[in-house]
XYZ file of N, CA and C in Angstrom:
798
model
N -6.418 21.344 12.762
C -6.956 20.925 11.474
C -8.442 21.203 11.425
N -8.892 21.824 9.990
C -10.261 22.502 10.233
C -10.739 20.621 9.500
N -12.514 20.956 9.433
C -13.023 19.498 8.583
C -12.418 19.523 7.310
N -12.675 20.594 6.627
C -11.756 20.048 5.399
C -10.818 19.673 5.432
N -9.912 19.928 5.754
C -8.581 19.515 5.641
C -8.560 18.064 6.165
N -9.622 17.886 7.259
C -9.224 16.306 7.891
C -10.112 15.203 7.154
N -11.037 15.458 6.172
C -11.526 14.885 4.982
C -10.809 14.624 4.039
N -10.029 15.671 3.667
C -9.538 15.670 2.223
C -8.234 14.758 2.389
N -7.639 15.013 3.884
C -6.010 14.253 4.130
C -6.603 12.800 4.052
N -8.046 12.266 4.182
C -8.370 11.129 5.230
C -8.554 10.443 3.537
N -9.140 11.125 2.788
C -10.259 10.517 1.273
C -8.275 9.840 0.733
N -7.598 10.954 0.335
C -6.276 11.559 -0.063
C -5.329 9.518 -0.100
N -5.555 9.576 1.422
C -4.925 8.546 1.897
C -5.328 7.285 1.796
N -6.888 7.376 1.932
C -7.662 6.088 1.475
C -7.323 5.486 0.718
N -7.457 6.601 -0.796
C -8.045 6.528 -2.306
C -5.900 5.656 -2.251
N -5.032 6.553 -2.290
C -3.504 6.481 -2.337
C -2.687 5.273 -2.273
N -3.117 4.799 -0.834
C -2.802 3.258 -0.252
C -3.084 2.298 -1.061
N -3.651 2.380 -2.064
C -4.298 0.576 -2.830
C -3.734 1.092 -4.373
N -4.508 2.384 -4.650
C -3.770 2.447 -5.868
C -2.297 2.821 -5.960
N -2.049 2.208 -7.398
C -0.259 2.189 -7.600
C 0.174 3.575 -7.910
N -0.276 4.760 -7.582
C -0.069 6.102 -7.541
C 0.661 7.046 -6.595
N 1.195 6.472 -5.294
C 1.829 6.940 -4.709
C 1.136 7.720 -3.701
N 1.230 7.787 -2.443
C 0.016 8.409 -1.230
C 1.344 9.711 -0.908
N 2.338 9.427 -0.643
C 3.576 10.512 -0.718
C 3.371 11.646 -0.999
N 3.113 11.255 -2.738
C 3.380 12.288 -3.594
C 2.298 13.156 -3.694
N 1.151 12.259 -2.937
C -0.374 13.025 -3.083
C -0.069 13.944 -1.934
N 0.229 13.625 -0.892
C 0.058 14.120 0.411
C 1.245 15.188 0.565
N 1.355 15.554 -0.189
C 2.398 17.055 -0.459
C 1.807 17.713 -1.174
N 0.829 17.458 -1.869
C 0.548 18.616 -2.816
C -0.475 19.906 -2.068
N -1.377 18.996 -1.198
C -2.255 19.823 -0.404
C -1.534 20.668 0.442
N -0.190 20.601 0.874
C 0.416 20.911 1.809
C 1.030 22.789 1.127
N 1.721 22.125 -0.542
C 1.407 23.051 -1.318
C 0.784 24.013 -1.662
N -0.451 23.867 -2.116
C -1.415 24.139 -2.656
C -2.191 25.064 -1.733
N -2.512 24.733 -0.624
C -3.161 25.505 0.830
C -2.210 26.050 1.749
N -1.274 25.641 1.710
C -0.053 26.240 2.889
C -0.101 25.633 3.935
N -0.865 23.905 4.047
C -1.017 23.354 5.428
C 0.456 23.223 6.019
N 0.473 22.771 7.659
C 1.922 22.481 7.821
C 1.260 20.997 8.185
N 2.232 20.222 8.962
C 2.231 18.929 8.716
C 0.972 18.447 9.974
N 0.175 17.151 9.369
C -1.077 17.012 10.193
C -0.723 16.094 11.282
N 0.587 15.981 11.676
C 0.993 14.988 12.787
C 0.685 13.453 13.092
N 1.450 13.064 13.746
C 1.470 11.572 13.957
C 0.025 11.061 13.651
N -0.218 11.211 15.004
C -1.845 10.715 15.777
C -2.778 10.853 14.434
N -2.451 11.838 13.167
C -3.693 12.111 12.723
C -3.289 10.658 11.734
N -2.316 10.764 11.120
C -1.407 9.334 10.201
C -1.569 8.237 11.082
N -2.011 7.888 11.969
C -2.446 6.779 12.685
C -3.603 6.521 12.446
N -4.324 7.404 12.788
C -5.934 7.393 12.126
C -6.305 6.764 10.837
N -5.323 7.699 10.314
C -5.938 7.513 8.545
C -5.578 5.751 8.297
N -4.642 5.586 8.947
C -4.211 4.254 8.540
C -5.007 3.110 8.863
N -5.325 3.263 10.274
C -6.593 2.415 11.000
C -7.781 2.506 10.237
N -7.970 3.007 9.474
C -9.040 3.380 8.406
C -8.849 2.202 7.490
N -7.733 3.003 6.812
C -7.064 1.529 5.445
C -6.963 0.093 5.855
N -6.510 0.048 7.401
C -6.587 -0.939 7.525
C -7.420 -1.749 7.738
N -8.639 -1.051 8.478
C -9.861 -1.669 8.687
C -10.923 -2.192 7.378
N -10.527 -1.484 6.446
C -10.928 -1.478 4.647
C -10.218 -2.494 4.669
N -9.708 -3.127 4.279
C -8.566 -3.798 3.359
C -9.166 -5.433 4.336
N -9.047 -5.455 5.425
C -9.462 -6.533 6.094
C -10.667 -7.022 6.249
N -11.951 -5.829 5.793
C -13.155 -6.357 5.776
C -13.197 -6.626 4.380
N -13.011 -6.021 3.617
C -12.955 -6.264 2.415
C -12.756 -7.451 1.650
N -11.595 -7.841 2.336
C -11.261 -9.836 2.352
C -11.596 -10.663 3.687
N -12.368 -10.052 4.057
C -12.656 -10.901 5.536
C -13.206 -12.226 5.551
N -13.583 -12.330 4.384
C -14.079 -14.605 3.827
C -12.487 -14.796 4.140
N -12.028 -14.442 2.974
C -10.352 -14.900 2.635
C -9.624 -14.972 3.698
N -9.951 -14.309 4.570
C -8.619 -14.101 5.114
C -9.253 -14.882 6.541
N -10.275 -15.482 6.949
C -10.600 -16.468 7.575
C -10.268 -17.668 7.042
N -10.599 -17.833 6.337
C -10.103 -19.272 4.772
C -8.547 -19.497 5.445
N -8.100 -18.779 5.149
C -6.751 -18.349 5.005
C -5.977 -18.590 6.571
N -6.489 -18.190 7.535
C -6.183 -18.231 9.483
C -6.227 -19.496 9.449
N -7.578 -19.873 8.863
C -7.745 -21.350 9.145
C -6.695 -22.736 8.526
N -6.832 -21.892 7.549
C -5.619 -22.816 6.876
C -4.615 -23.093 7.128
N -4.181 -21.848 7.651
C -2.763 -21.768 8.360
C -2.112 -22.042 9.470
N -3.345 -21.961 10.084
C -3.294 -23.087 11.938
C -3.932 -24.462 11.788
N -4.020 -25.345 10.695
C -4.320 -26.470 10.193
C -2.549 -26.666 9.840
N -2.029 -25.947 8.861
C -0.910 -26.407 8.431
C -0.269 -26.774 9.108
N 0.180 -25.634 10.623
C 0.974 -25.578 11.852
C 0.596 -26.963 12.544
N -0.143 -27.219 12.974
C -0.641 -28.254 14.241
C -1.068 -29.340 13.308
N -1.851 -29.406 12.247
C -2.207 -30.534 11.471
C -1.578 -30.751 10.196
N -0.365 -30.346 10.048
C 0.553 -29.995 8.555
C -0.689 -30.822 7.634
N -1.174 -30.084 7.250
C -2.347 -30.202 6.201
C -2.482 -28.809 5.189
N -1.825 -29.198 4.490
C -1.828 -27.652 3.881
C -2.832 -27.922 2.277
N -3.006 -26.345 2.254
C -4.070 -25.945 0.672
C -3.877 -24.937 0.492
N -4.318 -24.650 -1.030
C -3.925 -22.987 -1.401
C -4.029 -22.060 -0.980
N -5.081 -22.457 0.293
C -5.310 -21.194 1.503
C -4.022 -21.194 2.351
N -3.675 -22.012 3.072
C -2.309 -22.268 3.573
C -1.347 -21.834 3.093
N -0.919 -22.243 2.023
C 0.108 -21.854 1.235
C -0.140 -20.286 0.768
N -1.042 -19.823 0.791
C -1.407 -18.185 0.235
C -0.592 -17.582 1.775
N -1.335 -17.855 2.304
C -1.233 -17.330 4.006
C 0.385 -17.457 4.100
N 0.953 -18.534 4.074
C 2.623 -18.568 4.146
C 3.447 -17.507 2.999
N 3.000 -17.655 2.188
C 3.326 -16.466 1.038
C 3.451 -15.011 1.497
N 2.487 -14.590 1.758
C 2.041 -13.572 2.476
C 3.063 -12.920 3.483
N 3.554 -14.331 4.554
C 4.429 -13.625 5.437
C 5.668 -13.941 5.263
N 5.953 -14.473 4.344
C 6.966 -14.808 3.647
C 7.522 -13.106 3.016
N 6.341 -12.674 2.017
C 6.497 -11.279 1.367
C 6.466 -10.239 2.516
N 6.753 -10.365 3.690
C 6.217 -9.336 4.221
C 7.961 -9.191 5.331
N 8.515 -10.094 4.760
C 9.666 -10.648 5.517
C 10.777 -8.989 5.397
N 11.079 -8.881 3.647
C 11.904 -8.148 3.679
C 11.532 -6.799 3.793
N 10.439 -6.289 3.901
C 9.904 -4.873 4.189
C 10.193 -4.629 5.925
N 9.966 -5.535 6.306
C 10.184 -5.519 7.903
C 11.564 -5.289 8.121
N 12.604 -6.034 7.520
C 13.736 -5.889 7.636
C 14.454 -4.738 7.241
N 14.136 -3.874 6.059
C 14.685 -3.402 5.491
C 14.324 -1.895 5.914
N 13.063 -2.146 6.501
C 12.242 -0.983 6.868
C 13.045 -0.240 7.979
N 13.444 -1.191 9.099
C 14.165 -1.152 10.053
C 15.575 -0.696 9.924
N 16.245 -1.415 8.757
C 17.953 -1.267 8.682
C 17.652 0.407 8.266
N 17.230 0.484 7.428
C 17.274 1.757 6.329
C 16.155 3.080 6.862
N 15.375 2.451 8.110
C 15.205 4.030 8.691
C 15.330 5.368 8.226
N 16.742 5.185 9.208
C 17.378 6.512 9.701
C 17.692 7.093 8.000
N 18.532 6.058 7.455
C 19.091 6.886 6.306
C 17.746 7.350 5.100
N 16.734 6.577 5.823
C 15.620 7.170 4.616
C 15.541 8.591 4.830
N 14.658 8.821 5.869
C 14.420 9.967 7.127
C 15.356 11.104 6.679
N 16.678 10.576 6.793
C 17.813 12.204 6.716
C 17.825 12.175 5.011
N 17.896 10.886 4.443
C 18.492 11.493 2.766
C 17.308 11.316 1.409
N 16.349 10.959 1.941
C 15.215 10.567 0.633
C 13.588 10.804 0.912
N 13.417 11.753 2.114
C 12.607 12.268 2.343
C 12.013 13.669 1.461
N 12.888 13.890 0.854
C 12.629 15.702 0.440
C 11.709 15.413 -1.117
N 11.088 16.855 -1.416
C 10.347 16.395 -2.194
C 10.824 16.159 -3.554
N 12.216 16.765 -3.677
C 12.616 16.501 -5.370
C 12.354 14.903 -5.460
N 13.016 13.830 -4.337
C 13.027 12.742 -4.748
C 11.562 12.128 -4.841
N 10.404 12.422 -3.952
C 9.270 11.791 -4.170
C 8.671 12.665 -5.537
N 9.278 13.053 -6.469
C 8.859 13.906 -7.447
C 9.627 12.722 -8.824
N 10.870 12.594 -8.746
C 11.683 11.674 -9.337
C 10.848 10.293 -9.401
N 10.857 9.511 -8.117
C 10.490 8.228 -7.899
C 9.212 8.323 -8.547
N 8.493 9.074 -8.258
C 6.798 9.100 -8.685
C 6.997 8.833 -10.382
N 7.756 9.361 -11.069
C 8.091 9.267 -12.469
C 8.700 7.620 -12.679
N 9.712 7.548 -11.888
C 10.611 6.430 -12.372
C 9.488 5.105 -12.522
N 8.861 5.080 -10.964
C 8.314 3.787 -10.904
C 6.752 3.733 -11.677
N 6.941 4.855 -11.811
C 5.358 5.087 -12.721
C 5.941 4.226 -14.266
N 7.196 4.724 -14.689
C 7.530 4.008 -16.228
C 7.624 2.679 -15.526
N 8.194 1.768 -14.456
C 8.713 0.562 -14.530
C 7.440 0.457 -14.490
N 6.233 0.435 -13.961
C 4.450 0.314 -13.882
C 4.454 -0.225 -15.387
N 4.384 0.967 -15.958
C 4.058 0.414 -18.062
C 4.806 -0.922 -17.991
N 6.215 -1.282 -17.982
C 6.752 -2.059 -18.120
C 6.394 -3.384 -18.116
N 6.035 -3.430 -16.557
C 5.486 -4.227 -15.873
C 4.340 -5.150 -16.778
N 3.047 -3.790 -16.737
C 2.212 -4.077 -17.661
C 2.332 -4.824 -19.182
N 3.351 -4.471 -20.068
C 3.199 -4.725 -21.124
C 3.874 -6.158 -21.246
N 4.960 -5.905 -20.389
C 6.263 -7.529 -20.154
C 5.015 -8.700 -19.877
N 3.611 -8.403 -18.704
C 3.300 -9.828 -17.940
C 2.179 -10.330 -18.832
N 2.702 -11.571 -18.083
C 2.364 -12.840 -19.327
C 0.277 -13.103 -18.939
N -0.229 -12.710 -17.902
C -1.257 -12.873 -17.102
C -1.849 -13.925 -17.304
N -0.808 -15.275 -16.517
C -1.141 -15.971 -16.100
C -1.843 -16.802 -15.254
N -1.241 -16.062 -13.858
C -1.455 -17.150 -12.950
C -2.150 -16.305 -12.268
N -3.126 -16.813 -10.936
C -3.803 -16.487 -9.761
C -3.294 -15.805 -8.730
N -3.297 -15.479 -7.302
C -2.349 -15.420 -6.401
C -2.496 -16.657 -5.755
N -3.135 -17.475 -6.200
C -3.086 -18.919 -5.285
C -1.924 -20.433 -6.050
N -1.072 -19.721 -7.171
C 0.052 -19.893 -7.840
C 0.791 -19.241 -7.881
N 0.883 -18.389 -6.617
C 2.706 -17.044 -7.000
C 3.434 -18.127 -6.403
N 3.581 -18.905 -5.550
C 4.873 -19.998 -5.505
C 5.452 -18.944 -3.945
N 6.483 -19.508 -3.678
C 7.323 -19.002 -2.327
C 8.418 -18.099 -2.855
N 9.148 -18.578 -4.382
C 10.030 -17.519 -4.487
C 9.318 -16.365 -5.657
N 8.352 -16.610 -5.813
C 7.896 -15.557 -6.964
C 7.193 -14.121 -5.202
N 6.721 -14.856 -4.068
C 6.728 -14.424 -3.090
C 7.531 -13.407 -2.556
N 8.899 -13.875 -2.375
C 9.823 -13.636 -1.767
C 10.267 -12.402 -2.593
N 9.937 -12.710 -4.176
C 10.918 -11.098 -5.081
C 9.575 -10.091 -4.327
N 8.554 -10.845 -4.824
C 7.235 -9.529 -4.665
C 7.506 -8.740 -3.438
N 8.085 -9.464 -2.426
C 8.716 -9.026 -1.259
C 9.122 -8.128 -1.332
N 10.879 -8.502 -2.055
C 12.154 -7.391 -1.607
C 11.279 -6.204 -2.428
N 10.354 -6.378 -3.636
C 9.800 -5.324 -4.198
C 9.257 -4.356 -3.147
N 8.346 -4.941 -2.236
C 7.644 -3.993 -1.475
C 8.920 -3.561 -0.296
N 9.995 -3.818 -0.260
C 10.674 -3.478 0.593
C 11.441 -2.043 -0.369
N 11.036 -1.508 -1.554
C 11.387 -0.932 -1.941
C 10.145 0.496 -1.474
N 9.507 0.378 -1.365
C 8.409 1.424 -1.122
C 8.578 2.085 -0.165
N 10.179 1.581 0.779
C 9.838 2.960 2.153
C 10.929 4.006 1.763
N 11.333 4.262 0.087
C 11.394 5.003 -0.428
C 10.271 6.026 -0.922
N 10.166 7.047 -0.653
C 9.039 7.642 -0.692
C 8.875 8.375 -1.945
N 7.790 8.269 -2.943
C 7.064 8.429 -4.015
C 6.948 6.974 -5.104
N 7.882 6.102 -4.034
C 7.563 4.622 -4.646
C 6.014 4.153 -5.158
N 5.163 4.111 -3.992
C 4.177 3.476 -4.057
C 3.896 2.501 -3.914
N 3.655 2.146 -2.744
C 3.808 0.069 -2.054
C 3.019 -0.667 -3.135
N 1.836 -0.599 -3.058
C 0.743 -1.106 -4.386
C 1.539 -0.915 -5.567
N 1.829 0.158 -6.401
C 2.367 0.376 -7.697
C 3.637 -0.732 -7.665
N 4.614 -0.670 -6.210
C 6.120 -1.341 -6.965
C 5.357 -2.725 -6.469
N 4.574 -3.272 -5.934
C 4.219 -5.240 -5.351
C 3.244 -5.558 -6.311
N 2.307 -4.538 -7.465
C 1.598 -5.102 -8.462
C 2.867 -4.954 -9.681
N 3.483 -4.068 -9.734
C 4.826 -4.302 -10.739
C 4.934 -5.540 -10.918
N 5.932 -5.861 -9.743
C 7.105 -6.959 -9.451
C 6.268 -8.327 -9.731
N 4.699 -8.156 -9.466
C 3.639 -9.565 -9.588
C 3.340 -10.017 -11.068
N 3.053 -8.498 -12.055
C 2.883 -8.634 -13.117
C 4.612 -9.282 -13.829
N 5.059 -8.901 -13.756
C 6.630 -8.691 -14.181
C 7.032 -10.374 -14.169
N 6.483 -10.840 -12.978
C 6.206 -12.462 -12.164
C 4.660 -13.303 -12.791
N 4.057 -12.494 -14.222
C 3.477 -13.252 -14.786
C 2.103 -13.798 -13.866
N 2.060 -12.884 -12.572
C 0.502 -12.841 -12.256
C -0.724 -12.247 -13.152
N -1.799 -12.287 -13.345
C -2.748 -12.008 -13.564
C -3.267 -10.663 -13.210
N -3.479 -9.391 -13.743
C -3.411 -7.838 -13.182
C -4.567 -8.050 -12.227
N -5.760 -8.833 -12.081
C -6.804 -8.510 -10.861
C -5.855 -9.464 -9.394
N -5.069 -10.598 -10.167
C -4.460 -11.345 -8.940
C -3.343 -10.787 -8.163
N -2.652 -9.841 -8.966
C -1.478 -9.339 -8.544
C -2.110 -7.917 -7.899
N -2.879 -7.778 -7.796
C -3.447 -6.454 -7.298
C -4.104 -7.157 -5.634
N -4.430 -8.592 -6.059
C -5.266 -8.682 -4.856
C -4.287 -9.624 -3.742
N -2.892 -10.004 -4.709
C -1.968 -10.355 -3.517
C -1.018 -9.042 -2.703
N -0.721 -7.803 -3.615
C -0.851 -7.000 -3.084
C -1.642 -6.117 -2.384
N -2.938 -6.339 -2.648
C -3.809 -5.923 -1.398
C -3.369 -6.819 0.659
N -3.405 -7.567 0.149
C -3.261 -8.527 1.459
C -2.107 -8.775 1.928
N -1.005 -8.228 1.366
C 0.279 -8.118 1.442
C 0.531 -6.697 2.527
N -0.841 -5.827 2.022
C -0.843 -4.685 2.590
C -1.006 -4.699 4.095
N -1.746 -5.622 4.604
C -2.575 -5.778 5.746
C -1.069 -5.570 6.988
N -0.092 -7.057 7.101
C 0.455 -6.900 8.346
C 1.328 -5.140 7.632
N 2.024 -5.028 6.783
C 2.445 -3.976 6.498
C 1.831 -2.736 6.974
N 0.860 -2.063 6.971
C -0.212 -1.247 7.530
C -0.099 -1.278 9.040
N -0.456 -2.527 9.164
C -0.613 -2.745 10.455
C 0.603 -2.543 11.646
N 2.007 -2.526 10.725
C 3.314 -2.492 11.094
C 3.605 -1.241 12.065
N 2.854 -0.205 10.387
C 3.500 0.866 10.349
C 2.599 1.791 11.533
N 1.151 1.443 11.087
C 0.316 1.877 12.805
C 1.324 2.220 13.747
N 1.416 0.782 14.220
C 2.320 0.200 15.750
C 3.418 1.617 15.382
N 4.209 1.489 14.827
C 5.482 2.018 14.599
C 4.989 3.612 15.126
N 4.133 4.056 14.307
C 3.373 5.350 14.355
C 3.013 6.118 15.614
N 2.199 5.032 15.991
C 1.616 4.999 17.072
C 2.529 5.471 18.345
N 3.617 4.376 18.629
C 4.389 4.539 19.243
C 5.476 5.856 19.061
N 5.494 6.154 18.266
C 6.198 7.411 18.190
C 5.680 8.583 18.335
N 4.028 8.999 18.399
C 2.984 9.497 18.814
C 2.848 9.499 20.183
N 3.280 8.191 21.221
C 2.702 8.441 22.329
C 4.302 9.393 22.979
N 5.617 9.060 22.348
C 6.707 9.917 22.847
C 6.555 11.060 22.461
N 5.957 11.901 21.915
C 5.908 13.122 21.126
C 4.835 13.627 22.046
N 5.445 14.769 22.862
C 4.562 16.275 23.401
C 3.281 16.694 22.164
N 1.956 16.062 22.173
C 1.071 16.711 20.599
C -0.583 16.994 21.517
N -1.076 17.618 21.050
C -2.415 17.693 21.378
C -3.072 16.571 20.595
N -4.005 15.684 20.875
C -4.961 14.658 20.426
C -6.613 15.126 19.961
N -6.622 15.388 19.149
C -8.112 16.141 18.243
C -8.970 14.267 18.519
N -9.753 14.353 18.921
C -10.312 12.998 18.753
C -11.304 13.247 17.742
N -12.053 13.813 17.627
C -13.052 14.262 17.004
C -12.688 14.502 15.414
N -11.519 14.716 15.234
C -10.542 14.717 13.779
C -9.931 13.221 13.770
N -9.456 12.182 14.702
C -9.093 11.265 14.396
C -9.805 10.384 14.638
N -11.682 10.546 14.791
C -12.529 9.666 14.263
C -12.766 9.727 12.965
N -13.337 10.891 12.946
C -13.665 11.395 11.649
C -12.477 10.946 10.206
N -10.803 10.788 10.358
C -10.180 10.896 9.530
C -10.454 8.714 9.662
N -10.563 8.187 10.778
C -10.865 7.149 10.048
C -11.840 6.446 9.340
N -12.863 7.115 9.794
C -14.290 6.884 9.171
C -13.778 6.912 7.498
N -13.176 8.396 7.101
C -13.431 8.793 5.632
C -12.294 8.162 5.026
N -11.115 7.576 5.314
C -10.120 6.875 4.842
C -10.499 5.185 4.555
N -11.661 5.076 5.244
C -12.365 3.542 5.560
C -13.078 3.332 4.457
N -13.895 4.243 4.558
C -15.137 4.980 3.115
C -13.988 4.638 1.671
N -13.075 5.487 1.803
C -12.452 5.729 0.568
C -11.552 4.560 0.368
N -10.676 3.905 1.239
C -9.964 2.748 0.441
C -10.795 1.820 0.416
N -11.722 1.267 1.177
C -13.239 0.504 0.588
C -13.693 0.332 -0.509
N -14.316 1.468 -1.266
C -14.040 2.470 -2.503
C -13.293 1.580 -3.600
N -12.290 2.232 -3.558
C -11.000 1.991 -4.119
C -10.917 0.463 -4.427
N -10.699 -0.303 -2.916
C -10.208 -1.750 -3.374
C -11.446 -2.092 -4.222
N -12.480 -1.873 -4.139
C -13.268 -2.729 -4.695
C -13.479 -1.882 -6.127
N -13.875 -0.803 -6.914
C -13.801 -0.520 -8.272
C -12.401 -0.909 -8.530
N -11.501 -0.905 -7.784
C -9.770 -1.332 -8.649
C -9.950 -2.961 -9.157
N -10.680 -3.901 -8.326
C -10.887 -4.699 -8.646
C -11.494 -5.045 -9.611
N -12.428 -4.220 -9.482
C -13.443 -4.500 -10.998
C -13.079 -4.205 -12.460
N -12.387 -3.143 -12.526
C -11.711 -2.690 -13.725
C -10.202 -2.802 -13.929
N -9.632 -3.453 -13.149
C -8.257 -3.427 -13.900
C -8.020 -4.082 -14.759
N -8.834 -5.541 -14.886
C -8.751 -6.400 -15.856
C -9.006 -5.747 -17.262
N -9.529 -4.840 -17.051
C -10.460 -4.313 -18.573
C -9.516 -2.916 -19.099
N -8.982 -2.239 -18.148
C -7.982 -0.753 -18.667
C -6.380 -0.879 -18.289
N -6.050 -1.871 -17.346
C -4.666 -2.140 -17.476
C -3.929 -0.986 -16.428
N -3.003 -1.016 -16.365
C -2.030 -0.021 -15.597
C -2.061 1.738 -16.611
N -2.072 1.534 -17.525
C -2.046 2.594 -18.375
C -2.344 3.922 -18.044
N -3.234 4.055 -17.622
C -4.171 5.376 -16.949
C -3.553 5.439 -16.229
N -3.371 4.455 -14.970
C -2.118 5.398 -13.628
C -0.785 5.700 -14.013
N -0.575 5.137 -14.772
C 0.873 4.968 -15.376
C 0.843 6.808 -15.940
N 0.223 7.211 -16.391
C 0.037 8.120 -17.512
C -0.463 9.461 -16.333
N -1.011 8.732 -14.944
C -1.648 9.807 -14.269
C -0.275 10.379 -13.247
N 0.624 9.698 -13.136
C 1.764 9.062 -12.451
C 2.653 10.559 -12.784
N 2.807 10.420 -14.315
C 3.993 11.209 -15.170
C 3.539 12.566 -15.206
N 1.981 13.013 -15.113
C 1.500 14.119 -14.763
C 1.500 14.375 -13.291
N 1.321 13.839 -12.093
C 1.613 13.838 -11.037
C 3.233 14.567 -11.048
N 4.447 13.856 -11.568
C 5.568 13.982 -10.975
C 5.783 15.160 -11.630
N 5.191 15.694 -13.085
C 5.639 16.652 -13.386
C 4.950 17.859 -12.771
N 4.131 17.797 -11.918
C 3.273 18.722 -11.605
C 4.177 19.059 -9.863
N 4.562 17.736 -9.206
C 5.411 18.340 -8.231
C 6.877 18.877 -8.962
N 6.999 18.675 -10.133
C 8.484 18.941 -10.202
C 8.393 21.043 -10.229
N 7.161 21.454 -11.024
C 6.496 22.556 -11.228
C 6.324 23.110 -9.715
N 5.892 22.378 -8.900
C 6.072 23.241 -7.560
C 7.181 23.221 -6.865
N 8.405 22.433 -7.416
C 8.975 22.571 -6.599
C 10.339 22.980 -6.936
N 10.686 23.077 -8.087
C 11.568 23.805 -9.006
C 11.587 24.830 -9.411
N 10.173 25.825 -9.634
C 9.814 27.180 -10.582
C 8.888 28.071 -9.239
């Protein structure tokens, strides 16, 4: 991998991960477009340790608030909306783990190819509008409740379908659940964390069985600029969603899928 390419995969992935746009569908087009072949494990480990390291400093008050709360609840059953956020959390994080696992293999052999991350990128881009126009924007994420939790869940257990979009289908399913578009964005942000962190491990480990050469110098560099960029990201997504709505991705979504359908049909 030359620097460009390990910039552009690293920004690509940053920017992808938070917004409801799909990182999939992005990360084929370059592949397209330049004739790359695939940038291997070790380098998708990188990029991720990036996002993940974003996403956790980013809420790093909260999510101390939040530890604390939650080893108060355990040993001092004293619970608060920090507590209860924190239980939510791994509550939602329940059926992605599970499902991630059962449905593997059959992802891998039957829903990997690009017609379908070309399809999905469309489908869940319309349920996105939906989403948007149906929610009532109510509540906080410190009021999603355990079972408004639990759907936001099986939602994100829908994303290891690929051109889903983890962010796009867990801010859906939140709005849809009458969250608030900056709250449902920011319980799916933190929803992201052990998830990320999952898929590392998972990564990782399948990286160290795999015969690959190790570029270190590309898998600093790709986390530095994935760090930079979902950094970025979480924080202008925050600032403006309240004010433009899903609309624009929604709309950027349907040009996306038709643009892989163009490479990959004609």
């Amino acid at each position: 991998m030359d620097t460009f390419q390990v910039i552009l995969l690293a920004i690509i992935q940053g920017i992808t991960e938070f917004l409801p746009i799909s990182s999939s569908a992005h990360l084929i087009l370059p592949a397209h477009i330049f004739g790359w072949e695939d940038q291997g494990l070790a380098f998708d480990v990188a990029v991720h340790i990036g996002s993940l390291l974003a996403v956790i400093i980013y809420f790093r008050a909260e999510l101390w608030l939040m530890l604390k709360a939650w080893l108060n609840s355990i040993f001092h059953k004293q619970h608060t909306q920090d507590s209860k956020l924190a239980w939510w959390i791994i509550l939602a994080t329940l059926p992605a783990v599970v499902i991630g696992f059962t449905a593997k293999d059959f992802i891998e052999t039957y829903l990997r190819g690009p017609e379908v991350i070309a399809i999905t990128t469309v489908l869940f881009g319309l349920l996105l509008w939906v989403g948007d126009k149906m929610s009532r924007n109510e509540l906080t994420e410190y009021q999603t409740g355990w079972r408004k939790a639990l759907l936001i869940g099986f939602a994100q257990a829908l994303a290891v379908i690929p051109g889903t979009s983890r962010s796009g289908i867990t801010i859906t399913a939140a709005l849809m659940l009458g969250l608030q578009r900056e709250a449902a964005a920011r319980f799916s942000f933190l929803m992201s964390i052990p998830v990320i962190l999952g898929a590392a491990i998972l990564m990782s480990k399948d990286a160290i069985t795999q015969p690959q050469v190790f570029d270190m110098q590309a898998m600093i560099l790709g986390i530095v600029m994935s760090f930079i960029a979902a950094y970025a990201c979480i924080h202008l997504f925050l600032k403006i969603i309240s004010r433009i709505g899903m609309t624009p991705f929604v709309l950027y979504r349907l040009a996306l899928g038709a643009l892989l359908c163009g490479f990959i049909f004609f």
